[in-house]
Amino acid sequence: MPRRAGAAASPGAACDSGGAFPSVGGWGPRRAPRPGPAETPRRPPARPVPSPPRPEPAAAAGREAAMSLLSALVPLLRVYCIGLRVILHQLRRRFQPRCPPASVFPTQNGKVAIVTGGTKGIGYQTVKHLARLGMHVIIAGNSESDGQEVVRKIKEETLTGKVEFLYCDLASMKSIRQFVQQFRAKNCPLHVLVNNAGVMLVPERKTEDGFEEHFGLNYLGHFLLTNLLLDTLKQSGTHSHNARIITVSSATHYVGKLHLNDLQSRCSYSPHGAYAQSKLALVLFTYRLQHLLTANGSHVTANVVDPGVVNTELYKHVFWVVKMVKWMTAWLFFKTPEEGASTTIYAAVSPEMEGAGGCYLYNEERTKSADVAYDEELQRRLWTESCKMVGISDEASRLP
């Protein structure tokens, strides 16, 4: 249709082949008008993604403190619970109408023994009794003055006892090696090794070599000492008279947890947990050692003893309330050091223990240790890790 004269084209009505929009005054293709600035559609503002609420610093610190308290409280309760059970057992035993007579052991003339921590408590009573039986006893201790005083005292009491002191700090790998060198220089045999020394419930601190003190002194010190003396023990033992290794643990091993990834208790320190772990490690070590001795056909046996709850100086780091209760009731509930040493002496010289190894002894009887202590894979892994820590070769890796 012809456009009417005088009709003006609408602005922007120029056409191209695109689009088919009606034009003013008629139909025809045209480009869609471009929107002006005011016509640009606006997107709604983006909503911010809410971030997870951050814990308040005070709340986080509170939770951390609660977890730290719990990690210390649980081992404490476990240790005191097992201690209470042992005390009750000792009390019942004390009032039994018929108590067995004290054991009488054969003389040990010509035999040599080493007793660690032999200046006090159970160790002192062990040294004195072995000397009375005719043994040549070497005290390994970390106090020269205490050691010489004990030597003088025991010689006066036994008259014929042969006792001497050699310095050995079980918290120092260097000192242990020096002690072994001094002992070897004597060119004497070794028939009995008593791993007795130890610390209990000490505050968090490290040995000279950087080990947590319970694990470093109670366990690693005796681990290294025993391994360095093994050749002499093997040479001294015979088919009819085996050399003997006696290691003193405690009932706390029943509640101990061995943390192979944190043997130094760096993640969360508890004196009760660290002490119980060191005592469990000693049981695992003894069982593994006996396995290796048997595999080698050695005339050496290894056993572990539990002395019970004994009235010694080891309790100086317990709470003051416990100290007070101990001071008032130890005469009734606790064993005397002499009573505590009886099982160690039994393991060292009793004919009944000839050729018997890998035993857990309590009140001079073989009994069952914690189930976890019989885990052979755990025994093997602890042994391998211990060799690395003290810097000796793991010859056991070539054995089953």
Coordinates of C-alpha atoms in Angstrom, one line a residue:
M1 CA 0.0 0.0 0.0
P2 CA 1.5 3.4 -1.0
R3 CA 2.5 5.6 1.9
R4 CA 0.2 8.6 2.5
A5 CA 1.9 11.8 1.5
G6 CA 3.2 13.9 4.2
A7 CA 3.5 11.0 6.6
A8 CA 6.8 11.1 8.5
A9 CA 8.8 8.0 9.2
S10 CA 9.2 7.2 12.8
P11 CA 12.7 7.7 14.2
G12 CA 14.9 4.6 13.7
A13 CA 12.5 3.1 11.2
A14 CA 15.3 2.1 8.8
C15 CA 14.8 -1.6 7.9
D16 CA 16.9 -4.6 7.3
S17 CA 16.1 -8.1 6.7
G18 CA 15.9 -8.9 10.3
G19 CA 12.8 -8.6 12.4
A20 CA 9.1 -8.1 11.5
F21 CA 7.8 -5.5 13.7
P22 CA 4.9 -3.1 12.7
S23 CA 5.9 0.4 11.7
V24 CA 4.0 3.5 12.2
G25 CA 1.5 4.0 9.4
G26 CA 1.8 0.5 8.1
W27 CA 3.4 -3.0 8.3
G28 CA 6.9 -3.7 7.5
P29 CA 10.1 -5.1 8.9
R30 CA 12.1 -3.0 11.2
R31 CA 14.9 -3.3 13.9
A32 CA 13.8 -3.4 17.4
P33 CA 14.5 -0.2 19.2
R34 CA 17.6 -0.2 21.3
P35 CA 16.8 0.4 24.9
G36 CA 18.3 3.5 26.4
P37 CA 20.3 3.6 29.5
A38 CA 17.1 4.0 31.6
E39 CA 15.7 0.9 30.0
T40 CA 18.6 -1.4 30.7
P41 CA 17.3 -4.2 32.9
R42 CA 18.9 -4.3 36.3
R43 CA 19.8 -7.6 37.9
P44 CA 18.9 -8.0 41.5
P45 CA 21.8 -7.7 43.8
A46 CA 23.6 -10.9 44.6
R47 CA 22.8 -12.2 48.1
P48 CA 25.9 -12.9 50.1
V49 CA 26.5 -16.5 50.9
P50 CA 26.4 -16.8 54.7
S51 CA 29.7 -18.1 56.1
P52 CA 29.7 -20.6 58.9
P53 CA 29.7 -19.0 62.3
R54 CA 33.1 -18.8 63.8
P55 CA 33.5 -20.1 67.3
E56 CA 34.2 -17.5 69.8
P57 CA 37.8 -17.6 71.0
A58 CA 36.6 -18.0 74.6
A59 CA 34.4 -20.9 73.8
A60 CA 37.2 -22.7 71.7
A61 CA 39.6 -22.2 74.6
G62 CA 37.1 -23.6 77.0
R63 CA 36.5 -26.7 74.9
E64 CA 40.3 -27.2 74.6
A65 CA 40.8 -26.8 78.3
A66 CA 38.0 -29.3 79.0
M67 CA 39.5 -31.9 76.6
S68 CA 42.9 -31.4 78.2
L69 CA 41.4 -31.9 81.7
L70 CA 39.6 -35.0 80.5
S71 CA 42.7 -36.5 79.0
A72 CA 44.5 -36.1 82.3
L73 CA 41.6 -37.2 84.5
V74 CA 40.8 -40.5 82.8
P75 CA 44.3 -42.0 83.3
L76 CA 44.4 -40.7 86.8
L77 CA 41.1 -42.5 87.7
R78 CA 42.3 -45.7 86.0
V79 CA 45.5 -45.7 87.9
Y80 CA 43.9 -45.1 91.3
C81 CA 41.2 -47.6 90.6
I82 CA 43.7 -50.4 89.9
G83 CA 45.7 -49.3 92.9
L84 CA 42.7 -49.6 95.1
R85 CA 42.0 -53.1 93.8
V86 CA 45.5 -54.2 94.6
I87 CA 45.4 -52.7 98.1
L88 CA 42.1 -54.5 98.8
H89 CA 43.7 -57.8 97.6
Q90 CA 46.7 -57.2 99.8
L91 CA 44.5 -56.5 102.8
R92 CA 42.6 -59.7 102.4
R93 CA 45.8 -61.6 102.0
R94 CA 47.2 -60.1 105.2
F95 CA 44.3 -61.3 107.2
Q96 CA 44.2 -64.8 105.8
P97 CA 44.4 -67.3 108.7
R98 CA 47.3 -69.3 107.1
C99 CA 50.0 -67.4 105.4
P100 CA 52.7 -69.5 103.6
P101 CA 56.1 -69.4 105.3
A102 CA 58.8 -67.2 103.8
S103 CA 60.7 -69.0 101.0
V104 CA 64.1 -70.4 101.7
F105 CA 66.4 -70.3 98.7
P106 CA 69.7 -72.1 98.0
T107 CA 73.0 -70.2 98.3
Q108 CA 74.3 -68.4 95.3
N109 CA 78.1 -68.5 95.9
G110 CA 80.1 -67.4 92.9
K111 CA 77.2 -65.8 91.0
V112 CA 77.1 -62.2 90.0
A113 CA 74.0 -59.9 89.9
I114 CA 73.4 -56.3 88.8
V115 CA 70.5 -54.5 90.5
T116 CA 69.4 -51.0 89.2
G117 CA 68.1 -48.6 91.7
G118 CA 69.5 -50.7 94.5
T119 CA 70.0 -47.9 97.1
K120 CA 66.4 -47.6 98.2
G121 CA 63.1 -49.4 98.7
I122 CA 62.6 -52.7 96.8
G123 CA 66.0 -52.4 95.2
Y124 CA 67.8 -52.1 98.5
Q125 CA 66.0 -55.2 100.0
T126 CA 66.8 -57.1 96.8
V127 CA 70.5 -56.3 97.0
K128 CA 70.7 -57.2 100.7
H129 CA 68.9 -60.6 100.3
L130 CA 71.0 -61.6 97.2
A131 CA 74.2 -60.6 99.1
R132 CA 73.1 -62.8 102.1
L133 CA 72.8 -65.7 99.7
G134 CA 76.4 -65.3 98.7
M135 CA 76.0 -63.4 95.4
H136 CA 78.4 -60.7 94.3
V137 CA 76.0 -57.8 93.8
I138 CA 76.7 -54.7 91.8
I139 CA 74.4 -51.7 92.5
A140 CA 73.7 -49.5 89.5
G141 CA 72.5 -46.1 90.7
N142 CA 72.7 -42.4 90.0
S143 CA 73.9 -41.2 93.5
E144 CA 77.5 -42.0 94.4
S145 CA 77.1 -40.9 98.0
D146 CA 73.9 -43.0 98.5
G147 CA 75.5 -46.0 96.8
Q148 CA 78.6 -46.0 99.0
E149 CA 76.6 -45.7 102.1
V150 CA 74.4 -48.6 101.1
V151 CA 77.5 -50.7 100.3
R152 CA 78.9 -50.0 103.8
K153 CA 75.6 -50.7 105.5
I154 CA 75.0 -54.0 103.7
K155 CA 78.5 -55.2 104.3
E156 CA 78.0 -54.5 108.0
E157 CA 74.7 -56.4 108.1
T158 CA 75.7 -59.4 106.1
L159 CA 79.4 -59.5 107.2
T160 CA 80.3 -61.7 104.3
G161 CA 78.4 -60.0 101.6
K162 CA 80.2 -58.8 98.5
V163 CA 78.6 -55.6 97.3
E164 CA 79.9 -52.7 95.2
F165 CA 78.5 -49.6 93.5
L166 CA 78.9 -48.4 90.0
Y167 CA 77.4 -45.1 88.8
C168 CA 74.7 -45.4 86.1
D169 CA 72.1 -42.8 85.3
L170 CA 69.3 -44.6 83.4
A171 CA 68.1 -41.2 82.1
S172 CA 71.3 -41.0 80.0
M173 CA 72.2 -43.3 77.2
K174 CA 75.8 -42.2 77.5
S175 CA 75.9 -43.0 81.2
I176 CA 74.4 -46.5 80.5
R177 CA 77.1 -47.2 77.9
Q178 CA 79.8 -46.1 80.3
F179 CA 78.4 -48.3 83.0
V180 CA 78.5 -51.3 80.7
Q181 CA 82.1 -50.6 79.7
Q182 CA 83.1 -50.4 83.4
F183 CA 81.4 -53.7 84.1
R184 CA 83.0 -55.4 81.2
A185 CA 86.4 -54.2 82.4
K186 CA 85.9 -56.4 85.4
N187 CA 85.9 -59.5 83.2
C188 CA 83.3 -61.2 85.4
P189 CA 80.2 -63.2 84.5
L190 CA 76.6 -62.0 84.9
H191 CA 74.0 -64.4 86.1
V192 CA 71.2 -62.1 87.2
L193 CA 70.1 -58.7 85.9
V194 CA 67.3 -57.0 87.9
N195 CA 65.8 -54.0 86.1
N196 CA 64.3 -52.3 89.2
A197 CA 64.9 -48.6 89.1
G198 CA 62.1 -46.2 88.1
V199 CA 60.3 -42.9 88.6
M200 CA 56.5 -42.5 89.2
L201 CA 54.1 -39.6 88.4
V202 CA 56.8 -37.0 87.8
P203 CA 55.8 -33.7 86.2
E204 CA 56.3 -33.4 82.5
R205 CA 60.1 -33.3 81.8
K206 CA 62.7 -34.8 79.5
T207 CA 65.8 -36.9 80.0
E208 CA 69.2 -35.9 78.8
D209 CA 68.4 -37.5 75.4
G210 CA 65.1 -35.7 75.0
F211 CA 62.8 -38.6 76.0
E212 CA 59.7 -38.2 78.2
E213 CA 61.1 -39.2 81.6
H214 CA 58.8 -42.1 82.5
F215 CA 59.3 -43.7 79.1
G216 CA 63.0 -42.8 78.9
L217 CA 64.1 -43.9 82.3
N218 CA 61.7 -46.7 83.3
Y219 CA 61.6 -48.3 79.9
L220 CA 64.3 -47.2 77.4
G221 CA 67.1 -47.1 79.9
H222 CA 66.5 -50.7 80.9
F223 CA 65.9 -51.7 77.3
L224 CA 69.4 -50.4 76.3
L225 CA 71.1 -51.7 79.4
T226 CA 69.6 -55.2 78.9
N227 CA 70.6 -55.3 75.2
L228 CA 74.2 -54.2 76.0
L229 CA 74.6 -56.9 78.6
L230 CA 72.9 -59.7 76.7
D231 CA 76.2 -61.2 75.3
T232 CA 77.6 -61.5 78.9
L233 CA 74.4 -63.0 80.1
K234 CA 74.4 -65.6 77.3
Q235 CA 78.0 -66.5 78.0
S236 CA 77.2 -66.9 81.7
G237 CA 74.1 -69.1 81.4
T238 CA 74.3 -72.8 81.1
H239 CA 71.9 -75.6 80.3
S240 CA 71.4 -76.4 83.9
H241 CA 71.6 -72.9 85.3
N242 CA 70.2 -70.2 83.0
A243 CA 71.1 -66.6 83.5
R244 CA 68.0 -64.6 84.5
I245 CA 66.6 -61.2 83.6
I246 CA 64.0 -59.8 86.0
T247 CA 62.1 -56.6 85.2
V248 CA 59.9 -54.9 87.7
S249 CA 56.6 -53.6 86.3
S250 CA 53.4 -52.9 88.2
A251 CA 49.6 -53.5 88.2
T252 CA 49.2 -50.1 86.5
H253 CA 50.2 -51.8 83.2
Y254 CA 46.7 -53.3 83.2
V255 CA 45.3 -49.8 82.5
G256 CA 48.2 -48.6 80.4
K257 CA 47.8 -47.5 76.8
L258 CA 50.7 -47.8 74.4
H259 CA 50.7 -45.0 71.9
L260 CA 53.1 -46.0 69.2
N261 CA 52.6 -42.7 67.3
D262 CA 53.2 -40.7 70.5
L263 CA 55.4 -42.7 72.9
Q264 CA 56.8 -39.4 74.3
S265 CA 53.3 -38.2 75.3
R266 CA 53.7 -34.9 73.4
C267 CA 50.1 -34.6 72.3
S268 CA 48.6 -34.6 75.8
Y269 CA 50.7 -35.3 78.9
S270 CA 49.4 -37.1 81.9
P271 CA 51.8 -38.3 84.5
H272 CA 49.5 -41.2 85.3
G273 CA 49.1 -42.2 81.7
A274 CA 52.8 -41.9 81.0
Y275 CA 53.7 -44.0 84.0
A276 CA 51.2 -46.7 83.1
Q277 CA 52.5 -46.7 79.5
S278 CA 56.1 -47.2 80.7
K279 CA 55.0 -50.2 82.8
L280 CA 53.1 -51.8 80.0
A281 CA 56.1 -51.3 77.7
L282 CA 58.2 -53.2 80.2
V283 CA 55.9 -56.2 80.0
L284 CA 55.8 -56.1 76.2
F285 CA 59.6 -55.9 76.1
T286 CA 60.0 -58.9 78.4
Y287 CA 57.7 -61.1 76.3
R288 CA 59.4 -60.1 73.1
L289 CA 62.9 -60.6 74.7
Q290 CA 62.0 -64.1 75.8
H291 CA 60.7 -65.0 72.3
L292 CA 64.0 -63.9 70.8
L293 CA 66.1 -65.7 73.5
T294 CA 64.2 -68.9 72.8
A295 CA 64.6 -68.5 69.1
N296 CA 68.4 -68.2 69.5
G297 CA 68.6 -71.1 71.8
S298 CA 70.1 -69.0 74.6
H299 CA 70.4 -70.1 78.2
V300 CA 68.8 -66.9 79.4
T301 CA 65.3 -66.4 80.7
A302 CA 63.4 -63.1 81.0
N303 CA 60.5 -62.6 83.4
V304 CA 58.5 -59.6 84.7
V305 CA 57.4 -59.1 88.3
D306 CA 54.6 -57.1 90.0
P307 CA 55.7 -56.1 93.5
G308 CA 52.2 -54.8 94.5
V309 CA 51.6 -51.5 96.3
V310 CA 54.7 -50.9 98.4
N311 CA 55.5 -48.3 101.0
T312 CA 58.5 -46.6 99.3
E313 CA 59.6 -43.1 98.4
L314 CA 58.1 -43.3 94.9
Y315 CA 54.9 -41.5 96.1
K316 CA 56.5 -38.0 96.6
H317 CA 54.8 -36.7 93.4
V318 CA 51.2 -37.8 94.3
F319 CA 48.6 -35.3 95.5
W320 CA 48.9 -34.1 99.1
V321 CA 45.7 -35.8 100.0
V322 CA 47.0 -39.1 98.9
K323 CA 50.2 -38.5 100.8
M324 CA 48.2 -37.9 103.9
V325 CA 46.1 -41.0 103.5
K326 CA 49.3 -43.1 102.7
W327 CA 51.0 -41.7 105.8
M328 CA 48.1 -42.8 108.0
T329 CA 47.3 -46.1 106.5
A330 CA 50.4 -47.5 104.8
W331 CA 51.2 -49.7 107.9
L332 CA 48.0 -51.6 107.2
F333 CA 47.3 -51.4 103.4
F334 CA 50.8 -51.2 101.9
K335 CA 53.5 -53.9 101.6
T336 CA 56.8 -53.2 103.3
P337 CA 59.8 -52.9 100.9
E338 CA 61.0 -56.3 102.1
E339 CA 57.6 -57.8 101.2
G340 CA 57.6 -56.0 97.9
A341 CA 61.1 -57.4 97.0
S342 CA 60.0 -61.0 97.7
T343 CA 58.8 -61.7 94.2
T344 CA 61.9 -60.2 92.6
I345 CA 64.1 -62.4 94.7
Y346 CA 62.0 -65.4 94.0
A347 CA 62.3 -64.8 90.2
A348 CA 66.1 -64.3 90.6
V349 CA 67.1 -67.4 92.6
S350 CA 64.2 -69.8 93.0
P351 CA 64.8 -73.4 91.6
E352 CA 61.2 -73.4 90.6
M353 CA 61.9 -70.7 88.0
E354 CA 64.9 -72.5 86.4
G355 CA 64.4 -72.5 82.7
A356 CA 61.1 -70.7 82.9
G357 CA 60.7 -67.5 80.9
G358 CA 58.1 -65.1 79.6
C359 CA 56.2 -65.2 82.9
Y360 CA 54.3 -62.4 84.8
L361 CA 54.8 -63.0 88.5
Y362 CA 52.8 -61.6 91.4
N363 CA 53.2 -62.8 95.1
E364 CA 55.7 -65.4 93.9
E365 CA 53.1 -66.9 91.6
R366 CA 52.6 -66.9 87.8
T367 CA 49.6 -65.0 86.8
K368 CA 48.1 -63.4 83.7
S369 CA 49.1 -59.9 82.6
A370 CA 47.0 -57.5 80.5
D371 CA 45.6 -59.0 77.3
V372 CA 47.2 -56.4 75.1
A373 CA 50.7 -57.5 76.5
Y374 CA 50.3 -60.8 74.5
D375 CA 49.9 -59.0 71.2
E376 CA 53.0 -60.2 69.4
E377 CA 52.7 -57.7 66.6
L378 CA 52.7 -54.9 69.2
Q379 CA 55.7 -56.4 70.9
R380 CA 57.6 -56.5 67.7
R381 CA 56.7 -53.0 66.7
L382 CA 57.7 -51.6 70.1
W383 CA 61.0 -53.5 70.0
T384 CA 61.9 -52.1 66.5
E385 CA 61.0 -48.6 67.5
S386 CA 63.0 -48.9 70.7
C387 CA 66.1 -50.0 68.8
K388 CA 65.8 -46.8 66.7
M389 CA 65.4 -44.6 69.7
V390 CA 68.4 -45.9 71.6
G391 CA 70.6 -46.3 68.5
I392 CA 71.2 -50.0 68.4
S393 CA 70.8 -52.4 65.5
D394 CA 67.6 -54.4 65.4
E395 CA 69.1 -57.9 65.0
A396 CA 65.7 -59.3 66.0
S397 CA 64.3 -58.2 62.6
R398 CA 66.0 -61.3 61.1
L399 CA 64.2 -63.6 63.5
P400 CA 60.5 -64.6 63.5

